[in-house]
CSV table of C-alpha atoms and ligand atoms in Angstrom, one decimal:
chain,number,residue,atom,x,y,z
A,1,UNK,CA,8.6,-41.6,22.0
A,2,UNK,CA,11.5,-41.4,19.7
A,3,UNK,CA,10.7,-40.8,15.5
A,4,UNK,CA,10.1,-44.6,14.6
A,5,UNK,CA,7.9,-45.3,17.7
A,6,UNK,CA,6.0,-42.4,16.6
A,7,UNK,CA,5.6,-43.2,13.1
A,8,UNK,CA,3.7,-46.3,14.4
A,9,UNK,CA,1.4,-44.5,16.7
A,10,UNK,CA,0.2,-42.7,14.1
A,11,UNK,CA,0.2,-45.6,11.8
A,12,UNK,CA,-2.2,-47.5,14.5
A,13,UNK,CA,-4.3,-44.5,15.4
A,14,UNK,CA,-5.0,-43.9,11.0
A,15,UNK,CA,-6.0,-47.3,10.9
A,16,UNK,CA,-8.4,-47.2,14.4
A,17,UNK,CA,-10.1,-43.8,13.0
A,18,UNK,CA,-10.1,-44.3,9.8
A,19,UNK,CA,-8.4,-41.2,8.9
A,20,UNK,CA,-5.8,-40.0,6.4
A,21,UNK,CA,-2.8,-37.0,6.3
A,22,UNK,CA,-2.4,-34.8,4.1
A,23,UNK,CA,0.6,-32.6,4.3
A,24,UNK,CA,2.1,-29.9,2.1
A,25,UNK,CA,5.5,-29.7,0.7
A,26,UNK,CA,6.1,-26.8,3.0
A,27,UNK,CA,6.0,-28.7,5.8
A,28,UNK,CA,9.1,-29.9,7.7
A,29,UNK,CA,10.5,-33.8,6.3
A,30,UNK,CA,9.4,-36.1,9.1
A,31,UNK,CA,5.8,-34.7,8.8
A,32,UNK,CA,5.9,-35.4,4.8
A,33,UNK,CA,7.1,-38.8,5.2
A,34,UNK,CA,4.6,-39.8,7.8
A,35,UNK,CA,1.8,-38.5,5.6
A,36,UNK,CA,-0.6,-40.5,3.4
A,37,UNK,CA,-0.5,-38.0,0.5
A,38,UNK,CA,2.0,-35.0,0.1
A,39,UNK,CA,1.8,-32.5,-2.6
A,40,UNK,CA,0.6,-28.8,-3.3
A,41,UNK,CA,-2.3,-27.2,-2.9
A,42,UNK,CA,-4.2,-27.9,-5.9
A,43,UNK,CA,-3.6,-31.6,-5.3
A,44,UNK,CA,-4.2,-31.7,-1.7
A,45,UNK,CA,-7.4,-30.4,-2.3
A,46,UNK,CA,-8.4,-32.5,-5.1
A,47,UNK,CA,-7.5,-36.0,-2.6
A,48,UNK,CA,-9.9,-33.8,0.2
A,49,UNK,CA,-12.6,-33.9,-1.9
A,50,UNK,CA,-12.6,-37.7,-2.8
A,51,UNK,CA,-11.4,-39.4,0.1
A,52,UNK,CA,-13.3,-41.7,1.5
A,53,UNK,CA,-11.7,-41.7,4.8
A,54,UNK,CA,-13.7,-40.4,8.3
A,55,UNK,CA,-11.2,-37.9,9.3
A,56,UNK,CA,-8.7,-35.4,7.8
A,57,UNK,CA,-5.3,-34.4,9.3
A,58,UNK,CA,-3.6,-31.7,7.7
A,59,UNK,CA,-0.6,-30.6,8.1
A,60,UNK,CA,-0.6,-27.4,6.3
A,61,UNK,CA,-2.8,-24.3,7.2
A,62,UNK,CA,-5.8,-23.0,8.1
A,63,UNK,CA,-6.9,-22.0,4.6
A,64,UNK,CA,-6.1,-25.7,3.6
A,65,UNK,CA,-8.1,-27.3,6.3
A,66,UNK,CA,-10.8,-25.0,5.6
A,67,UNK,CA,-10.5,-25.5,1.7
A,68,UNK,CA,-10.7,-29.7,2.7
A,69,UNK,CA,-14.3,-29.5,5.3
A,70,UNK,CA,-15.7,-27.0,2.3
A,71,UNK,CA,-15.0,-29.8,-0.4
A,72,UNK,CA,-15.8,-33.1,2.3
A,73,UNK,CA,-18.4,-31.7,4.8
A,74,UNK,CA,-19.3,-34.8,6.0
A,75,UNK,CA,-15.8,-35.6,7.5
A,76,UNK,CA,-14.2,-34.2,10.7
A,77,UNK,CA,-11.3,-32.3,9.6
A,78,UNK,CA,-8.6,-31.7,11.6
A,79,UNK,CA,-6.0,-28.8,11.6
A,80,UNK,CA,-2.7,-30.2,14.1
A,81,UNK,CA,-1.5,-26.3,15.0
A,82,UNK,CA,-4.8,-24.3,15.5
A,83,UNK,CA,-2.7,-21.1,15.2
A,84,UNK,CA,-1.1,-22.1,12.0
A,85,UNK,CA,-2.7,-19.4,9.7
A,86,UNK,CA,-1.4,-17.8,6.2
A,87,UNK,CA,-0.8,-14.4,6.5
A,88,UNK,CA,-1.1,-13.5,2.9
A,89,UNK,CA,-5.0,-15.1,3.2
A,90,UNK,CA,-5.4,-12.5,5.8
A,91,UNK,CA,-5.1,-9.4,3.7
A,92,UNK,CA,-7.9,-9.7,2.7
A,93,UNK,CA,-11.4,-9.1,4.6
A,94,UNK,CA,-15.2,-9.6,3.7
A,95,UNK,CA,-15.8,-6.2,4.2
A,96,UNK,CA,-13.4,-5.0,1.9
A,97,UNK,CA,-14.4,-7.4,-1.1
A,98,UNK,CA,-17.7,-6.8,-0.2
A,99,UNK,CA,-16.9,-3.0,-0.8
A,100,UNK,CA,-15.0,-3.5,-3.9
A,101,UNK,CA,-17.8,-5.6,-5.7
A,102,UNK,CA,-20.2,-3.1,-4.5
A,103,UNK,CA,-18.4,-0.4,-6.5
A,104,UNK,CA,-17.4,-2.9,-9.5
A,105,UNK,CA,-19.9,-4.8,-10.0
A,106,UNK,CA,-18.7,-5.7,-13.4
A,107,UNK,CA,-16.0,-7.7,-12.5
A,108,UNK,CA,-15.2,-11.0,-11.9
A,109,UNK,CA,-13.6,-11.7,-8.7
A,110,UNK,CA,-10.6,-14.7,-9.0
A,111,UNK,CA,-9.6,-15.4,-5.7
A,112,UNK,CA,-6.6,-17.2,-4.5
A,113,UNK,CA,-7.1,-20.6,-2.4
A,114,UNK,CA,-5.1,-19.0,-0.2
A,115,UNK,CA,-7.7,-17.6,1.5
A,116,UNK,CA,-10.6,-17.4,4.0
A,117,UNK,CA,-14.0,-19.5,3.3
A,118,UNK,CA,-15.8,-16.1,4.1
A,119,UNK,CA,-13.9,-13.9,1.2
A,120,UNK,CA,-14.3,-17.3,-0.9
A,121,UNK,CA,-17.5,-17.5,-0.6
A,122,UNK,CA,-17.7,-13.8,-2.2
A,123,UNK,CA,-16.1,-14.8,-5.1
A,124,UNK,CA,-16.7,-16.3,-8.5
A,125,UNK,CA,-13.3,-19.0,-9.0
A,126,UNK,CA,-10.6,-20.0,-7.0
A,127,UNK,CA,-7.4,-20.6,-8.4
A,128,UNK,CA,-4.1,-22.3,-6.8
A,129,UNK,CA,-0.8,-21.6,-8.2
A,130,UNK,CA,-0.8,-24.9,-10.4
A,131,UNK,CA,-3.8,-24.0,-12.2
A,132,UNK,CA,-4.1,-20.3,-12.0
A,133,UNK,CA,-2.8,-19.9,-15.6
A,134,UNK,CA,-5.3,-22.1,-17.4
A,135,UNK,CA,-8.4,-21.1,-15.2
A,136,UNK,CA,-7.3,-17.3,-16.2
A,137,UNK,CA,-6.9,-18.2,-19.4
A,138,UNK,CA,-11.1,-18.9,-19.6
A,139,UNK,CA,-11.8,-15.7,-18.4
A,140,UNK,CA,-9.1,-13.6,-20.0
A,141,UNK,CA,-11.3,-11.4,-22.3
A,142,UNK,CA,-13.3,-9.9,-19.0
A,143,UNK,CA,-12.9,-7.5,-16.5
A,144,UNK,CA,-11.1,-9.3,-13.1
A,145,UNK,CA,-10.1,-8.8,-10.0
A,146,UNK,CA,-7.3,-11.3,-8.4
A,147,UNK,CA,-7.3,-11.5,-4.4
A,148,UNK,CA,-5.5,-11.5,-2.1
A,149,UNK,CA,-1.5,-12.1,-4.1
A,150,UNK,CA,-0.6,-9.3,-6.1
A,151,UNK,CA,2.5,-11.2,-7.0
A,152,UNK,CA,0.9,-14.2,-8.7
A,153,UNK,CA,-1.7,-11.5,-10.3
A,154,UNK,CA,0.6,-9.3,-11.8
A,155,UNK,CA,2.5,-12.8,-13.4
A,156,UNK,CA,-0.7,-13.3,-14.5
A,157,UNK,CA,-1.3,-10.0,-15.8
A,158,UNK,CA,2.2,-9.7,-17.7
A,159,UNK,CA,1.5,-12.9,-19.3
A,160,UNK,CA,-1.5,-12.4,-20.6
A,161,UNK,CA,-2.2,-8.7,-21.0
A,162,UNK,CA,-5.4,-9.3,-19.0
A,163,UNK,CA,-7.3,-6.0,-17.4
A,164,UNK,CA,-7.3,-7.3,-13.9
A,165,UNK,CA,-7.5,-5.1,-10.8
A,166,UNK,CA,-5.1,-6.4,-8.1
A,167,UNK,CA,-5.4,-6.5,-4.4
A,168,UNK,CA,-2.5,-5.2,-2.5
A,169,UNK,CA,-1.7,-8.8,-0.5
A,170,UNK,CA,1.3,-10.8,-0.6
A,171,UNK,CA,2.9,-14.0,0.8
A,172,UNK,CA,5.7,-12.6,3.2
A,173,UNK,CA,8.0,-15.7,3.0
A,174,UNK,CA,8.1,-15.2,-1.3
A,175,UNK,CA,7.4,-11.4,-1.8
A,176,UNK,CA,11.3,-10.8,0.3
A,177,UNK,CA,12.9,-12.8,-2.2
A,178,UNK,CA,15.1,-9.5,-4.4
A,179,UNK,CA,16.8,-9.3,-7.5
A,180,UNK,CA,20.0,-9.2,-5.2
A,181,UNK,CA,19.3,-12.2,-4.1
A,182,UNK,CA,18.9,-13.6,-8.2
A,183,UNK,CA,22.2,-12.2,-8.3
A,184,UNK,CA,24.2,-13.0,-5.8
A,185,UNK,CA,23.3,-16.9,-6.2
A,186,UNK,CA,23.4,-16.7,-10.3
A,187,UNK,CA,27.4,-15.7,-9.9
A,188,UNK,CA,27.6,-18.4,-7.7
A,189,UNK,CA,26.1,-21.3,-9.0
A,190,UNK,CA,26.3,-20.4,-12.9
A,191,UNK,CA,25.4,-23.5,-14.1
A,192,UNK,CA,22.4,-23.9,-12.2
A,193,UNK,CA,19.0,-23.6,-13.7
A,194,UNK,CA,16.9,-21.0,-11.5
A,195,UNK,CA,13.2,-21.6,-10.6
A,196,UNK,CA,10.4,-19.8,-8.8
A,197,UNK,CA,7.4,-19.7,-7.2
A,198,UNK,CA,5.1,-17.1,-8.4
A,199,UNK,CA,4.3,-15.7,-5.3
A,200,UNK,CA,7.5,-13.7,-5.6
A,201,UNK,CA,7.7,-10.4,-7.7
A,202,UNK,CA,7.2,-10.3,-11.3
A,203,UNK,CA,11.2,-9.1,-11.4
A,204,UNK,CA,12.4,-12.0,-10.4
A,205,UNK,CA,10.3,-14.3,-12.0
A,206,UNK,CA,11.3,-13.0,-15.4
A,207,UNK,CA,14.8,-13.9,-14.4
A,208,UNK,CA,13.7,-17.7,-13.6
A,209,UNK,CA,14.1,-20.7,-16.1
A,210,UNK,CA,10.8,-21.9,-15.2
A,211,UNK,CA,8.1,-20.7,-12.8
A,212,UNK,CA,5.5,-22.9,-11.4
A,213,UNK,CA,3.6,-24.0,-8.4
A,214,UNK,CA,5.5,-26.4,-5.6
A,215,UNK,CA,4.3,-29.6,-7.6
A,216,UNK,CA,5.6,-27.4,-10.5
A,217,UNK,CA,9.0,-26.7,-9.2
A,218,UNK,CA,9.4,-30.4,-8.1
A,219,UNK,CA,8.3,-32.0,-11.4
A,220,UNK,CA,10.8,-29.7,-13.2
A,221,UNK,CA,13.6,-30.6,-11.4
A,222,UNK,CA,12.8,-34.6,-11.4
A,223,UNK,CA,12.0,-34.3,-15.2
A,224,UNK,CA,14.8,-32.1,-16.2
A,225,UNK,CA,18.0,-32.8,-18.0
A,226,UNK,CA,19.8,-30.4,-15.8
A,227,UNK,CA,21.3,-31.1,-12.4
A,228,UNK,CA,21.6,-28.3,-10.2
A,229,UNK,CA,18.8,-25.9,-9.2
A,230,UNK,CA,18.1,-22.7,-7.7
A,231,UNK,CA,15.6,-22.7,-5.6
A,232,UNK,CA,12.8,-19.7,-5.3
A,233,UNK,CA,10.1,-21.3,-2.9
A,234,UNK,CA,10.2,-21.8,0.7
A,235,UNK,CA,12.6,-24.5,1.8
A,236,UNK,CA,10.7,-27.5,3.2
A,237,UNK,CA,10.2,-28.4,-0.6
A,238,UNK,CA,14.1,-28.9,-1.1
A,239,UNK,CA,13.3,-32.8,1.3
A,240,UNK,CA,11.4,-33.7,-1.5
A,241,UNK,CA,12.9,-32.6,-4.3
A,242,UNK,CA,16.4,-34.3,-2.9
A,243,UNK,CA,14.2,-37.4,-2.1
A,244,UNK,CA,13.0,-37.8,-5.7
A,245,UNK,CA,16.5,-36.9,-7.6
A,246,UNK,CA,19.3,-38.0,-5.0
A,247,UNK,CA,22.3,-37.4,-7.4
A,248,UNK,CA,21.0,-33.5,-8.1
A,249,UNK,CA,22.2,-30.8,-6.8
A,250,UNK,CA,19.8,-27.4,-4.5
A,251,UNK,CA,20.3,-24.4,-3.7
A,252,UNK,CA,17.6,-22.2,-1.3
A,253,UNK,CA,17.7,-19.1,-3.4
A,254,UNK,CA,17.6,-17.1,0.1
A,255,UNK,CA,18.0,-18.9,3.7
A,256,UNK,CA,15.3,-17.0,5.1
A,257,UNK,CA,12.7,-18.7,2.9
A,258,UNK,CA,10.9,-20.4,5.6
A,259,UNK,CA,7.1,-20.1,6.1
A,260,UNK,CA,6.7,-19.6,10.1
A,261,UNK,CA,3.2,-20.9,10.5
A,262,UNK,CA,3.8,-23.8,8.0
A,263,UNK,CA,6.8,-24.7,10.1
A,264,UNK,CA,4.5,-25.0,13.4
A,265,UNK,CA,3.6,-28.6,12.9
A,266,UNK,CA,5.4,-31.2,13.8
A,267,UNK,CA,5.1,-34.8,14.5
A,268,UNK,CA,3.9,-34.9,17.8
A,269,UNK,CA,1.2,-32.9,16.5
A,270,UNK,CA,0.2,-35.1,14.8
A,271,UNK,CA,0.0,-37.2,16.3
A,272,UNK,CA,-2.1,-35.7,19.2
A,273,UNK,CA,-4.4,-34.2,16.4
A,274,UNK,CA,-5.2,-38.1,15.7
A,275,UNK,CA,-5.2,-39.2,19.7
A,276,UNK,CA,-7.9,-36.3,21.1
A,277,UNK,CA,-9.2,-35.7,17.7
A,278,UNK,CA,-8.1,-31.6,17.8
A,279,UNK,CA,-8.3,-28.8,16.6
A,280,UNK,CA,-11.2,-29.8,14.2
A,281,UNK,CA,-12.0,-27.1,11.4
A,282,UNK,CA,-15.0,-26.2,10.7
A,283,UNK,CA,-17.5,-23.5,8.4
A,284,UNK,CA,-20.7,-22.1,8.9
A,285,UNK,CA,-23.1,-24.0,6.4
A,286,UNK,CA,-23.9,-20.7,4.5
A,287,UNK,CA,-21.0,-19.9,3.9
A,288,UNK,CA,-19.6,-23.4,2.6
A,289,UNK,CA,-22.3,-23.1,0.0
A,290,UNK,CA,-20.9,-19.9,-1.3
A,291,UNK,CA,-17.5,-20.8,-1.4
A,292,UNK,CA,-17.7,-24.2,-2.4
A,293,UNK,CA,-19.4,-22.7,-5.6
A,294,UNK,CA,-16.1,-21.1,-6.2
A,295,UNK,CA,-13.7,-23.8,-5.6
A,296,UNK,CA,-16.3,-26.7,-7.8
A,297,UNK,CA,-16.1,-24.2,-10.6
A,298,UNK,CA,-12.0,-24.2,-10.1
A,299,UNK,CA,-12.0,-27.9,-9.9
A,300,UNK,CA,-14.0,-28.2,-13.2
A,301,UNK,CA,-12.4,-26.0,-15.0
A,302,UNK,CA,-8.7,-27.2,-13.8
B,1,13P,P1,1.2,-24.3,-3.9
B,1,13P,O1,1.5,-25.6,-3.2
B,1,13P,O2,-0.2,-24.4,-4.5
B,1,13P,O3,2.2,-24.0,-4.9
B,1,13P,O4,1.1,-23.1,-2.9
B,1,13P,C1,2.1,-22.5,-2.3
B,1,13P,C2,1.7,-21.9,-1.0
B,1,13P,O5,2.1,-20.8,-0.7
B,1,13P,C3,1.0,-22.6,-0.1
B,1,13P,O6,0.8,-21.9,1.0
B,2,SF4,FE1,0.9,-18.2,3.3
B,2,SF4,FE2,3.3,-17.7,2.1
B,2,SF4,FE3,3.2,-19.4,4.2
B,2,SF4,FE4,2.1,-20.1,1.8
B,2,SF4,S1,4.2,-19.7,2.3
B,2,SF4,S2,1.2,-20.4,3.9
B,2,SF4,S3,1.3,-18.1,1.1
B,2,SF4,S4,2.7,-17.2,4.2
């Protein structure tokens, strides 16, 4: 099947199931543009939990998926890549949490979306990058603890002089961006504005002209009066940000900003998820309790 013939399988097989995609900005162009809703995670999330469609495809990762059957129980929810996993989400364990609230019991434990259902389900709020600030921002006069990105935490931290404990995890594709890097591509492109995802280091991001989340980056550079960007997030975001402002100009901040696992997925996937109805996702029911407590409370609050 070439790209268009495949475009209208899947069209045929969303309309015989009843199902909808969902894909994230980090995933590559032709599996954005075949997607009923693209966006980050906050926002993916948010059209999980009120869809009213029988099945989920997403085209993101494991985390995601998981985050979408926690919110929407009742639908099948189906990840295209079973391997596609987020390696920062992995440095942390329910063991360890489990350890750390043991021994500080006095803390409230903020924990990343990136992450499993098991170590959300031990926490008290998740944040995503989009909302991370104004959810922090409620409990910023108590004792925290931020899992699993140290990056985003220590933003967080800077930003509001916050006593928060950080866990030692990081997102591998953002935490190799360097201030060489900031350099190297300022002296280039002087007149371009530099942004940044805050899952890089807090060096960098005091260098940036604005920091935000993917929807973040790309509502900055649709709504700005400049034209010509920087770019500090991984690179499957640049197809929609030249989709939404043709005449501007990007620049990947480093080449190598490419998330392997998000990259996994492509269109045949997808399409196959839809036809044999794979790899569904799913969570044991106590723990979807627990860790749907967590995300309602971020959803309220965001
Ligand atoms: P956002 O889309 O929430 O900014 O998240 C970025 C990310 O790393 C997803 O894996
Ligand atoms: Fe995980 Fe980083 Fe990939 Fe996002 S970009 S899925 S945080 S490894």
């Amino acid at each position: 099947m070439n790209q268009t013939e495949m475009f209208e399988a899947i069209r045929r097989l969303k309309e015989e199931k009843n199902a909808v995609i969902l894909a994230h900005y980090y995933q590559e162009g032709p599996v954005q543009d075949v997607a009923d809703y693209t966006g980050d995670s906050l926002y993916l999330s948010q059209v999980a939990a009120s869809t009213d469609a029988d099945i989920i495809v997403f085209a993101g990762v494991h985390f995601m998926a998981e985050t979408a059957k926690i919110l929407s129980p009742e639908k099948t929810v189906l990840l295209p890549v079973a391997e596609a996993g987020c390696p920062m989400a992995d440095m942390v364990t329910e063991v360890r949490l489990e350890q750390y609230r043991k021994k500080h019991p006095d803390r409230v434990v903020v924990c990343y979306v990136n992450s499993t259902a098991r170590v959300k389900a031990l926490s008290d709020v998740c944040v995503t990058s989009s909302n991370a600030e104004k959810i922090i921002k409620h409990y910023k006069d108590q004792k925290l603890l931020y899992v699993p990105d140290k990056n985003l935490g220590a933003y967080m931290k800077y930003k509001y002089d916050l006593d928060m404990d950080l866990w030692p995890g990081f997102c591998c594709v953002h935490n190799d961006l360097t201030m060489d890097d900031v350099r190297t591509m300022k002296a280039k492109y002087p007149s371009a504005q530099l942004i940044i995802h805050p899952e890089a280091k807090l060096e960098l991001l005091q260098e940036a002209d604005y920091v935000g989340s993917t929807k973040g980056l790309l509502e900055y550079t649709i709504n700005s009066d400049h034209d010509e960007f920087i770019v500090g997030t991984e690179d499957g975001i640049l197809h929609t940000m030249k989709k939404h402002s043709p005449n501007k100009t990007f620049h990947i901040l480093n080449s190598g900003l490419k998330c392997y696992d998000m990259k996994l997925t492509h269109l045949e996937d997808v399409y196959l998820a839809l036809k044999h109805n794979q790899f569904e996702v799913t969570v044991p029911d106590d723990i979807r309790e627990k860790a749907f407590q967590a995300l309602d409370k971020m959803l309220s609050l965001s």
